[in-house]
Amino acid sequence: MRAATPSGRKFIVADLSVCIGCKTCMAACLMRHDAPGDVAVPRLTLVTTRTISAPVGCHHCAEAPCVDACPTGCLFSDDDHVGVHPEKCIGCRNCVLACPYGAVEIVTEKLPPEPEPTPEEAAAADAAAKDDKTAKGSRARARAKKRKRTRSTVVKCDLCLDRAGGPACAAACPTKALRLIDAQFMERARQNKRKAAARASASFASMKLNASLDEGE
């Protein structure tokens, strides 16, 4: 069981009433991650129906199912977000199946083949495996694997933690439909709901809630 996680972690949500489906958020996310050593894929997806358009991304769940489903520790949860150790990904897609928002993706890239051995190295390997059929087969399989090298990586929202202006998608949205939800935002929302509830209850202050019953009977 993981340790208790603070409820103040951040995530991005969309206000459907002002989203216009322009995909500017996806373009900004793509540009943000189009860098050496990263995967140039948007971390959120615009979903459109006849009645709504809404970007959907990772909610950085406090009890993240994707983290629980990951067998290698590639996905991890800390006090701030659900993060990724890319080097630990084996491409199993357990996280894709576990995410309730469909916000996790596995991207598999083709890598350049490893350099072929020098003639001297090849001759030495041939001599060592000359009378060993098993070794010959293993060597052939290793050569084929080197020619078809791939790398799988988990792709999900990282909240642009190292970006000074915060998440690139929210900053780029022309209608401000994307909002960064943090502890302060959640507290303001709770306070506003409490005030609305207090105002609603005030209308009953001078009203008999059960006029058919007299006090003392």
mmCIF file of N, CA and C in Angstrom, residues 46-175:
data_model
loop_
_atom_site.group_PDB
_atom_site.id
_atom_site.type_symbol
_atom_site.label_atom_id
_atom_site.label_comp_id
_atom_site.label_asym_id
_atom_site.label_seq_id
_atom_site.Cartn_x
_atom_site.Cartn_y
_atom_site.Cartn_z
ATOM 1 N N LEU A 46 -8.312 15.829 -28.111
ATOM 2 C CA LEU A 46 -9.600 16.511 -28.216
ATOM 3 C C LEU A 46 -10.669 15.498 -28.611
ATOM 4 N N VAL A 47 -11.699 15.397 -27.785
ATOM 5 C CA VAL A 47 -12.832 14.505 -28.056
ATOM 6 C C VAL A 47 -14.019 15.373 -28.477
ATOM 7 N N THR A 48 -14.606 15.058 -29.624
ATOM 8 C CA THR A 48 -15.748 15.834 -30.114
ATOM 9 C C THR A 48 -16.934 14.915 -30.383
ATOM 10 N N THR A 49 -18.106 15.399 -30.021
ATOM 11 C CA THR A 49 -19.363 14.716 -30.338
ATOM 12 C C THR A 49 -20.297 15.755 -30.960
ATOM 13 N N ARG A 50 -21.561 15.413 -31.100
ATOM 14 C CA ARG A 50 -22.510 16.376 -31.656
ATOM 15 C C ARG A 50 -22.768 17.543 -30.714
ATOM 16 N N THR A 51 -22.522 17.326 -29.438
ATOM 17 C CA THR A 51 -22.892 18.349 -28.451
ATOM 18 C C THR A 51 -21.717 18.947 -27.686
ATOM 19 N N ILE A 52 -20.559 18.286 -27.681
ATOM 20 C CA ILE A 52 -19.443 18.793 -26.879
ATOM 21 C C ILE A 52 -18.131 18.679 -27.641
ATOM 22 N N SER A 53 -17.163 19.454 -27.204
ATOM 23 C CA SER A 53 -15.766 19.266 -27.596
ATOM 24 C C SER A 53 -14.945 19.506 -26.334
ATOM 25 N N ALA A 54 -14.059 18.578 -26.039
ATOM 26 C CA ALA A 54 -13.313 18.682 -24.783
ATOM 27 C C ALA A 54 -11.966 17.988 -24.899
ATOM 28 N N PRO A 55 -10.878 18.677 -24.527
ATOM 29 C CA PRO A 55 -9.581 18.008 -24.442
ATOM 30 C C PRO A 55 -9.553 17.110 -23.204
ATOM 31 N N VAL A 56 -9.066 15.895 -23.356
ATOM 32 C CA VAL A 56 -9.004 14.937 -22.265
ATOM 33 C C VAL A 56 -7.545 14.553 -22.032
ATOM 34 N N GLY A 57 -7.124 14.622 -20.773
ATOM 35 C CA GLY A 57 -5.752 14.269 -20.435
ATOM 36 C C GLY A 57 -5.673 13.628 -19.067
ATOM 37 N N CYS A 58 -4.462 13.393 -18.614
ATOM 38 C CA CYS A 58 -4.225 12.725 -17.332
ATOM 39 C C CYS A 58 -4.704 13.597 -16.169
ATOM 40 N N HIS A 59 -5.355 12.974 -15.190
ATOM 41 C CA HIS A 59 -5.816 13.682 -13.990
ATOM 42 C C HIS A 59 -4.863 13.497 -12.813
ATOM 43 N N HIS A 60 -3.767 12.810 -13.026
ATOM 44 C CA HIS A 60 -2.760 12.601 -11.979
ATOM 45 C C HIS A 60 -3.426 12.123 -10.688
ATOM 46 N N CYS A 61 -4.148 11.018 -10.829
ATOM 47 C CA CYS A 61 -4.941 10.463 -9.724
ATOM 48 C C CYS A 61 -4.071 10.189 -8.504
ATOM 49 N N ALA A 62 -4.631 10.460 -7.329
ATOM 50 C CA ALA A 62 -3.905 10.177 -6.090
ATOM 51 C C ALA A 62 -3.680 8.677 -5.919
ATOM 52 N N GLU A 63 -4.667 7.878 -6.312
ATOM 53 C CA GLU A 63 -4.533 6.416 -6.301
ATOM 54 C C GLU A 63 -4.592 5.959 -7.754
ATOM 55 N N ALA A 64 -3.518 6.210 -8.484
ATOM 56 C CA ALA A 64 -3.513 6.035 -9.933
ATOM 57 C C ALA A 64 -3.550 4.566 -10.340
ATOM 58 N N PRO A 65 -4.577 4.128 -11.068
ATOM 59 C CA PRO A 65 -4.634 2.743 -11.534
ATOM 60 C C PRO A 65 -3.474 2.376 -12.447
ATOM 61 N N CYS A 66 -3.012 3.343 -13.249
ATOM 62 C CA CYS A 66 -1.907 3.048 -14.174
ATOM 63 C C CYS A 66 -0.637 2.699 -13.407
ATOM 64 N N VAL A 67 -0.407 3.366 -12.291
ATOM 65 C CA VAL A 67 0.770 3.079 -11.469
ATOM 66 C C VAL A 67 0.669 1.678 -10.869
ATOM 67 N N ASP A 68 -0.512 1.346 -10.388
ATOM 68 C CA ASP A 68 -0.713 0.015 -9.806
ATOM 69 C C ASP A 68 -0.550 -1.084 -10.846
ATOM 70 N N ALA A 69 -0.923 -0.791 -12.110
ATOM 71 C CA ALA A 69 -0.873 -1.811 -13.158
ATOM 72 C C ALA A 69 0.516 -1.988 -13.758
ATOM 73 N N CYS A 70 1.398 -1.024 -13.554
ATOM 74 C CA CYS A 70 2.732 -1.080 -14.173
ATOM 75 C C CYS A 70 3.614 -2.099 -13.450
ATOM 76 N N PRO A 71 4.144 -3.111 -14.162
ATOM 77 C CA PRO A 71 4.921 -4.157 -13.496
ATOM 78 C C PRO A 71 6.391 -3.804 -13.275
ATOM 79 N N THR A 72 6.874 -2.719 -13.880
ATOM 80 C CA THR A 72 8.302 -2.422 -13.816
ATOM 81 C C THR A 72 8.643 -1.161 -13.028
ATOM 82 N N GLY A 73 7.628 -0.422 -12.548
ATOM 83 C CA GLY A 73 7.907 0.844 -11.876
ATOM 84 C C GLY A 73 8.171 1.977 -12.842
ATOM 85 N N CYS A 74 7.805 1.790 -14.108
ATOM 86 C CA CYS A 74 7.973 2.866 -15.101
ATOM 87 C C CYS A 74 7.113 4.067 -14.718
ATOM 88 N N LEU A 75 5.883 3.806 -14.298
ATOM 89 C CA LEU A 75 4.997 4.867 -13.821
ATOM 90 C C LEU A 75 5.087 4.949 -12.304
ATOM 91 N N PHE A 76 5.170 6.153 -11.788
ATOM 92 C CA PHE A 76 5.277 6.341 -10.347
ATOM 93 C C PHE A 76 4.430 7.529 -9.917
ATOM 94 N N SER A 77 4.073 7.562 -8.644
ATOM 95 C CA SER A 77 3.259 8.641 -8.091
ATOM 96 C C SER A 77 4.005 9.278 -6.928
ATOM 97 N N ASP A 78 4.154 10.606 -6.968
ATOM 98 C CA ASP A 78 4.762 11.321 -5.856
ATOM 99 C C ASP A 78 3.793 12.391 -5.365
ATOM 100 N N ASP A 79 4.278 13.338 -4.594
ATOM 101 C CA ASP A 79 3.393 14.354 -4.016
ATOM 102 C C ASP A 79 2.837 15.325 -5.050
ATOM 103 N N ASP A 80 3.469 15.389 -6.232
ATOM 104 C CA ASP A 80 3.076 16.394 -7.223
ATOM 105 C C ASP A 80 2.295 15.844 -8.404
ATOM 106 N N HIS A 81 2.637 14.629 -8.851
ATOM 107 C CA HIS A 81 2.026 14.138 -10.086
ATOM 108 C C HIS A 81 2.285 12.647 -10.265
ATOM 109 N N VAL A 82 1.736 12.106 -11.353
ATOM 110 C CA VAL A 82 2.074 10.756 -11.797
ATOM 111 C C VAL A 82 3.126 10.914 -12.890
ATOM 112 N N GLY A 83 4.308 10.404 -12.633
ATOM 113 C CA GLY A 83 5.418 10.587 -13.555
ATOM 114 C C GLY A 83 5.845 9.298 -14.231
ATOM 115 N N VAL A 84 6.867 9.426 -15.089
ATOM 116 C CA VAL A 84 7.322 8.315 -15.917
ATOM 117 C C VAL A 84 8.831 8.177 -15.835
ATOM 118 N N HIS A 85 9.298 6.940 -15.668
ATOM 119 C CA HIS A 85 10.707 6.592 -15.860
ATOM 120 C C HIS A 85 10.794 5.922 -17.232
ATOM 121 N N PRO A 86 11.086 6.673 -18.298
ATOM 122 C CA PRO A 86 11.005 6.103 -19.655
ATOM 123 C C PRO A 86 11.866 4.866 -19.865
ATOM 124 N N GLU A 87 13.008 4.819 -19.214
ATOM 125 C CA GLU A 87 13.931 3.704 -19.451
ATOM 126 C C GLU A 87 13.391 2.382 -18.918
ATOM 127 N N LYS A 88 12.342 2.420 -18.103
ATOM 128 C CA LYS A 88 11.802 1.186 -17.513
ATOM 129 C C LYS A 88 10.616 0.628 -18.299
ATOM 130 N N CYS A 89 10.172 1.331 -19.327
ATOM 131 C CA CYS A 89 9.001 0.895 -20.079
ATOM 132 C C CYS A 89 9.330 -0.338 -20.918
ATOM 133 N N ILE A 90 8.447 -1.354 -20.859
ATOM 134 C CA ILE A 90 8.608 -2.561 -21.668
ATOM 135 C C ILE A 90 7.493 -2.682 -22.708
ATOM 136 N N GLY A 91 6.649 -1.670 -22.800
ATOM 137 C CA GLY A 91 5.598 -1.673 -23.812
ATOM 138 C C GLY A 91 4.476 -2.659 -23.562
ATOM 139 N N CYS A 92 4.207 -3.017 -22.308
ATOM 140 C CA CYS A 92 3.195 -4.047 -22.003
ATOM 141 C C CYS A 92 1.771 -3.535 -22.164
ATOM 142 N N ARG A 93 1.565 -2.221 -22.097
ATOM 143 C CA ARG A 93 0.258 -1.572 -22.256
ATOM 144 C C ARG A 93 -0.726 -1.826 -21.114
ATOM 145 N N ASN A 94 -0.249 -2.321 -20.006
ATOM 146 C CA ASN A 94 -1.122 -2.463 -18.839
ATOM 147 C C ASN A 94 -1.676 -1.111 -18.411
ATOM 148 N N CYS A 95 -0.850 -0.081 -18.483
ATOM 149 C CA CYS A 95 -1.268 1.258 -18.071
ATOM 150 C C CYS A 95 -2.371 1.797 -18.973
ATOM 151 N N VAL A 96 -2.289 1.480 -20.267
ATOM 152 C CA VAL A 96 -3.306 1.932 -21.221
ATOM 153 C C VAL A 96 -4.662 1.331 -20.858
ATOM 154 N N LEU A 97 -4.654 0.053 -20.500
ATOM 155 C CA LEU A 97 -5.898 -0.616 -20.121
ATOM 156 C C LEU A 97 -6.439 -0.104 -18.790
ATOM 157 N N ALA A 98 -5.554 0.263 -17.883
ATOM 158 C CA ALA A 98 -5.973 0.645 -16.531
ATOM 159 C C ALA A 98 -6.486 2.076 -16.433
ATOM 160 N N CYS A 99 -6.002 2.983 -17.271
ATOM 161 C CA CYS A 99 -6.367 4.402 -17.135
ATOM 162 C C CYS A 99 -7.853 4.622 -17.411
ATOM 163 N N PRO A 100 -8.611 5.194 -16.474
ATOM 164 C CA PRO A 100 -10.049 5.408 -16.676
ATOM 165 C C PRO A 100 -10.362 6.553 -17.634
ATOM 166 N N TYR A 101 -9.375 7.375 -17.968
ATOM 167 C CA TYR A 101 -9.604 8.523 -18.845
ATOM 168 C C TYR A 101 -9.081 8.300 -20.264
ATOM 169 N N GLY A 102 -8.426 7.174 -20.512
ATOM 170 C CA GLY A 102 -7.819 6.958 -21.825
ATOM 171 C C GLY A 102 -6.705 7.946 -22.106
ATOM 172 N N ALA A 103 -6.010 8.355 -21.043
ATOM 173 C CA ALA A 103 -5.030 9.437 -21.157
ATOM 174 C C ALA A 103 -3.589 8.937 -21.228
ATOM 175 N N VAL A 104 -3.402 7.627 -21.293
ATOM 176 C CA VAL A 104 -2.049 7.056 -21.361
ATOM 177 C C VAL A 104 -1.886 6.350 -22.695
ATOM 178 N N GLU A 105 -0.737 6.529 -23.302
ATOM 179 C CA GLU A 105 -0.470 5.937 -24.615
ATOM 180 C C GLU A 105 0.938 5.342 -24.617
ATOM 181 N N ILE A 106 1.121 4.286 -25.388
ATOM 182 C CA ILE A 106 2.448 3.710 -25.597
ATOM 183 C C ILE A 106 2.880 4.034 -27.021
ATOM 184 N N VAL A 107 4.030 4.658 -27.164
ATOM 185 C CA VAL A 107 4.579 4.980 -28.477
ATOM 186 C C VAL A 107 5.821 4.133 -28.694
ATOM 187 N N THR A 108 5.841 3.403 -29.801
ATOM 188 C CA THR A 108 6.986 2.560 -30.145
ATOM 189 C C THR A 108 7.723 3.169 -31.321
ATOM 190 N N GLU A 109 8.990 3.427 -31.140
ATOM 191 C CA GLU A 109 9.819 4.049 -32.170
ATOM 192 C C GLU A 109 10.850 3.055 -32.704
ATOM 193 N N LYS A 110 11.141 3.169 -33.974
ATOM 194 C CA LYS A 110 12.220 2.383 -34.565
ATOM 195 C C LYS A 110 13.549 3.075 -34.304
ATOM 196 N N LEU A 111 14.520 2.318 -33.865
ATOM 197 C CA LEU A 111 15.847 2.853 -33.602
ATOM 198 C C LEU A 111 16.800 2.424 -34.709
ATOM 199 N N PRO A 112 17.841 3.208 -34.956
ATOM 200 C CA PRO A 112 18.820 2.796 -35.964
ATOM 201 C C PRO A 112 19.505 1.506 -35.535
ATOM 202 N N PRO A 113 19.846 0.641 -36.502
ATOM 203 C CA PRO A 113 20.495 -0.632 -36.140
ATOM 204 C C PRO A 113 21.860 -0.401 -35.512
ATOM 205 N N GLU A 114 22.234 -1.332 -34.662
ATOM 206 C CA GLU A 114 23.566 -1.245 -34.073
ATOM 207 C C GLU A 114 24.621 -1.476 -35.150
ATOM 208 N N PRO A 115 25.810 -0.890 -34.996
ATOM 209 C CA PRO A 115 26.851 -1.063 -36.021
ATOM 210 C C PRO A 115 27.242 -2.524 -36.175
ATOM 211 N N GLU A 116 27.492 -2.919 -37.427
ATOM 212 C CA GLU A 116 27.926 -4.290 -37.697
ATOM 213 C C GLU A 116 29.323 -4.519 -37.133
ATOM 214 N N PRO A 117 29.625 -5.753 -36.719
ATOM 215 C CA PRO A 117 30.966 -6.036 -36.195
ATOM 216 C C PRO A 117 32.027 -5.908 -37.281
ATOM 217 N N THR A 118 33.210 -5.605 -36.879
ATOM 218 C CA THR A 118 34.331 -5.534 -37.825
ATOM 219 C C THR A 118 34.623 -6.932 -38.356
ATOM 220 N N PRO A 119 35.305 -7.032 -39.503
ATOM 221 C CA PRO A 119 35.650 -8.356 -40.048
ATOM 222 C C PRO A 119 36.395 -9.228 -39.041
ATOM 223 N N GLU A 120 37.275 -8.615 -38.255
ATOM 224 C CA GLU A 120 38.021 -9.393 -37.265
ATOM 225 C C GLU A 120 37.095 -9.956 -36.195
ATOM 226 N N GLU A 121 36.130 -9.123 -35.719
ATOM 227 C CA GLU A 121 35.177 -9.576 -34.701
ATOM 228 C C GLU A 121 34.266 -10.668 -35.245
ATOM 229 N N ALA A 122 33.822 -10.501 -36.502
ATOM 230 C CA ALA A 122 32.958 -11.510 -37.113
ATOM 231 C C ALA A 122 33.692 -12.830 -37.284
ATOM 232 N N ALA A 123 34.974 -12.770 -37.724
ATOM 233 C CA ALA A 123 35.750 -13.992 -37.911
ATOM 234 C C ALA A 123 35.959 -14.712 -36.589
ATOM 235 N N ALA A 124 36.206 -13.954 -35.528
ATOM 236 C CA ALA A 124 36.412 -14.573 -34.217
ATOM 237 C C ALA A 124 35.133 -15.235 -33.728
ATOM 238 N N ALA A 125 33.989 -14.574 -33.951
ATOM 239 C CA ALA A 125 32.714 -15.155 -33.532
ATOM 240 C C ALA A 125 32.394 -16.405 -34.334
ATOM 241 N N ASP A 126 32.707 -16.384 -35.646
ATOM 242 C CA ASP A 126 32.463 -17.560 -36.485
ATOM 243 C C ASP A 126 33.316 -18.736 -36.040
ATOM 244 N N ALA A 127 34.549 -18.453 -35.699
ATOM 245 C CA ALA A 127 35.450 -19.521 -35.256
ATOM 246 C C ALA A 127 34.976 -20.128 -33.945
ATOM 247 N N ALA A 128 34.455 -19.278 -33.038
ATOM 248 C CA ALA A 128 33.995 -19.776 -31.748
ATOM 249 C C ALA A 128 32.733 -20.614 -31.883
ATOM 250 N N ALA A 129 31.893 -20.291 -32.906
ATOM 251 C CA ALA A 129 30.626 -20.992 -33.065
ATOM 252 C C ALA A 129 30.653 -22.022 -34.188
ATOM 253 N N LYS A 130 31.826 -22.348 -34.686
ATOM 254 C CA LYS A 130 31.949 -23.215 -35.854
ATOM 255 C C LYS A 130 31.288 -24.566 -35.659
ATOM 256 N N ASP A 131 31.507 -25.171 -34.520
ATOM 257 C CA ASP A 131 30.980 -26.509 -34.274
ATOM 258 C C ASP A 131 29.793 -26.515 -33.317
ATOM 259 N N ASP A 132 29.230 -25.342 -33.064
ATOM 260 C CA ASP A 132 28.126 -25.246 -32.112
ATOM 261 C C ASP A 132 26.898 -24.691 -32.838
ATOM 262 N N LYS A 133 25.956 -25.583 -33.226
ATOM 263 C CA LYS A 133 24.779 -25.153 -33.974
ATOM 264 C C LYS A 133 23.902 -24.210 -33.148
ATOM 265 N N THR A 134 23.816 -24.458 -31.836
ATOM 266 C CA THR A 134 23.012 -23.594 -30.970
ATOM 267 C C THR A 134 23.564 -22.181 -30.959
ATOM 268 N N ALA A 135 24.880 -22.092 -30.869
ATOM 269 C CA ALA A 135 25.518 -20.771 -30.874
ATOM 270 C C ALA A 135 25.293 -20.057 -32.197
ATOM 271 N N LYS A 136 25.305 -20.814 -33.304
ATOM 272 C CA LYS A 136 25.062 -20.209 -34.612
ATOM 273 C C LYS A 136 23.648 -19.632 -34.683
ATOM 274 N N GLY A 137 22.672 -20.416 -34.181
ATOM 275 C CA GLY A 137 21.302 -19.929 -34.205
ATOM 276 C C GLY A 137 21.103 -18.703 -33.331
ATOM 277 N N SER A 138 21.724 -18.701 -32.165
ATOM 278 C CA SER A 138 21.620 -17.558 -31.262
ATOM 279 C C SER A 138 22.238 -16.324 -31.889
ATOM 280 N N ARG A 139 23.344 -16.520 -32.574
ATOM 281 C CA ARG A 139 24.028 -15.392 -33.212
ATOM 282 C C ARG A 139 23.174 -14.819 -34.347
ATOM 283 N N ALA A 140 22.503 -15.682 -35.090
ATOM 284 C CA ALA A 140 21.641 -15.208 -36.170
ATOM 285 C C ALA A 140 20.465 -14.427 -35.612
ATOM 286 N N ARG A 141 19.881 -14.925 -34.526
ATOM 287 C CA ARG A 141 18.760 -14.211 -33.919
ATOM 288 C C ARG A 141 19.201 -12.863 -33.364
ATOM 289 N N ALA A 142 20.393 -12.813 -32.786
ATOM 290 C CA ALA A 142 20.911 -11.551 -32.252
ATOM 291 C C ALA A 142 21.120 -10.536 -33.366
ATOM 292 N N ARG A 143 21.614 -11.011 -34.508
ATOM 293 C CA ARG A 143 21.812 -10.103 -35.649
ATOM 294 C C ARG A 143 20.476 -9.553 -36.136
ATOM 295 N N ALA A 144 19.464 -10.422 -36.230
ATOM 296 C CA ALA A 144 18.145 -9.974 -36.681
ATOM 297 C C ALA A 144 17.550 -8.963 -35.710
ATOM 298 N N LYS A 145 17.739 -9.198 -34.412
ATOM 299 C CA LYS A 145 17.219 -8.279 -33.399
ATOM 300 C C LYS A 145 17.892 -6.922 -33.499
ATOM 301 N N LYS A 146 19.181 -6.913 -33.763
ATOM 302 C CA LYS A 146 19.894 -5.651 -33.894
ATOM 303 C C LYS A 146 19.385 -4.856 -35.096
ATOM 304 N N ARG A 147 18.988 -5.577 -36.162
ATOM 305 C CA ARG A 147 18.511 -4.887 -37.358
ATOM 306 C C ARG A 147 17.118 -4.291 -37.158
ATOM 307 N N LYS A 148 16.358 -4.805 -36.169
ATOM 308 C CA LYS A 148 14.988 -4.362 -35.934
ATOM 309 C C LYS A 148 14.817 -3.823 -34.520
ATOM 310 N N ARG A 149 15.678 -2.950 -34.101
ATOM 311 C CA ARG A 149 15.616 -2.406 -32.758
ATOM 312 C C ARG A 149 14.470 -1.412 -32.629
ATOM 313 N N THR A 150 13.729 -1.499 -31.514
ATOM 314 C CA THR A 150 12.650 -0.563 -31.228
ATOM 315 C C THR A 150 12.732 -0.130 -29.771
ATOM 316 N N ARG A 151 12.000 0.941 -29.453
ATOM 317 C CA ARG A 151 11.930 1.446 -28.083
ATOM 318 C C ARG A 151 10.502 1.882 -27.800
ATOM 319 N N SER A 152 9.932 1.363 -26.715
ATOM 320 C CA SER A 152 8.575 1.740 -26.308
ATOM 321 C C SER A 152 8.649 2.738 -25.157
ATOM 322 N N THR A 153 7.761 3.722 -25.190
ATOM 323 C CA THR A 153 7.755 4.774 -24.171
ATOM 324 C C THR A 153 6.321 5.111 -23.770
ATOM 325 N N VAL A 154 6.089 5.256 -22.466
ATOM 326 C CA VAL A 154 4.787 5.726 -21.986
ATOM 327 C C VAL A 154 4.676 7.224 -22.252
ATOM 328 N N VAL A 155 3.573 7.618 -22.852
ATOM 329 C CA VAL A 155 3.325 9.030 -23.144
ATOM 330 C C VAL A 155 2.087 9.474 -22.389
ATOM 331 N N LYS A 156 2.228 10.476 -21.532
ATOM 332 C CA LYS A 156 1.117 11.028 -20.760
ATOM 333 C C LYS A 156 1.471 12.434 -20.321
ATOM 334 N N CYS A 157 0.491 13.160 -19.820
ATOM 335 C CA CYS A 157 0.717 14.533 -19.369
ATOM 336 C C CYS A 157 1.727 14.576 -18.229
ATOM 337 N N ASP A 158 2.691 15.481 -18.341
ATOM 338 C CA ASP A 158 3.675 15.685 -17.270
ATOM 339 C C ASP A 158 3.518 17.051 -16.612
ATOM 340 N N LEU A 159 2.417 17.750 -16.953
ATOM 341 C CA LEU A 159 2.101 19.073 -16.385
ATOM 342 C C LEU A 159 3.150 20.127 -16.730
ATOM 343 N N CYS A 160 4.050 19.808 -17.677
ATOM 344 C CA CYS A 160 5.119 20.761 -18.049
ATOM 345 C C CYS A 160 5.803 21.301 -16.788
ATOM 346 N N LEU A 161 6.181 20.398 -15.891
ATOM 347 C CA LEU A 161 6.702 20.803 -14.584
ATOM 348 C C LEU A 161 7.940 21.685 -14.688
ATOM 349 N N ASP A 162 8.722 21.522 -15.751
ATOM 350 C CA ASP A 162 9.941 22.318 -15.885
ATOM 351 C C ASP A 162 9.723 23.554 -16.757
ATOM 352 N N ARG A 163 8.471 23.887 -17.055
ATOM 353 C CA ARG A 163 8.173 25.077 -17.864
ATOM 354 C C ARG A 163 7.779 26.225 -16.943
ATOM 355 N N ALA A 164 8.415 27.364 -17.116
ATOM 356 C CA ALA A 164 8.205 28.502 -16.216
ATOM 357 C C ALA A 164 6.757 28.975 -16.205
ATOM 358 N N GLY A 165 6.094 28.949 -17.352
ATOM 359 C CA GLY A 165 4.729 29.456 -17.431
ATOM 360 C C GLY A 165 3.659 28.431 -17.159
ATOM 361 N N GLY A 166 4.037 27.244 -16.682
ATOM 362 C CA GLY A 166 3.059 26.201 -16.421
ATOM 363 C C GLY A 166 2.736 25.416 -17.673
ATOM 364 N N PRO A 167 1.683 24.605 -17.641
ATOM 365 C CA PRO A 167 1.319 23.773 -18.787
ATOM 366 C C PRO A 167 1.148 24.573 -20.074
ATOM 367 N N ALA A 168 1.794 24.101 -21.138
ATOM 368 C CA ALA A 168 1.757 24.823 -22.412
ATOM 369 C C ALA A 168 0.358 24.834 -23.006
ATOM 370 N N CYS A 169 -0.427 23.779 -22.781
ATOM 371 C CA CYS A 169 -1.763 23.717 -23.371
ATOM 372 C C CYS A 169 -2.668 24.807 -22.809
ATOM 373 N N ALA A 170 -2.633 24.998 -21.488
ATOM 374 C CA ALA A 170 -3.477 26.015 -20.866
ATOM 375 C C ALA A 170 -3.067 27.415 -21.289
ATOM 376 N N ALA A 171 -1.750 27.624 -21.409
ATOM 377 C CA ALA A 171 -1.265 28.947 -21.807
ATOM 378 C C ALA A 171 -1.651 29.279 -23.241
ATOM 379 N N ALA A 172 -1.768 28.264 -24.102
ATOM 380 C CA ALA A 172 -2.035 28.511 -25.521
ATOM 381 C C ALA A 172 -3.519 28.603 -25.847
ATOM 382 N N CYS A 173 -4.399 28.119 -24.979
ATOM 383 C CA CYS A 173 -5.825 28.071 -25.291
ATOM 384 C C CYS A 173 -6.384 29.472 -25.527
ATOM 385 N N PRO A 174 -6.963 29.758 -26.706
ATOM 386 C CA PRO A 174 -7.428 31.118 -27.007
ATOM 387 C C PRO A 174 -8.673 31.526 -26.229
ATOM 388 N N THR A 175 -9.445 30.568 -25.707
ATOM 389 C CA THR A 175 -10.658 30.909 -24.974
ATOM 390 C C THR A 175 -10.527 30.653 -23.477
#
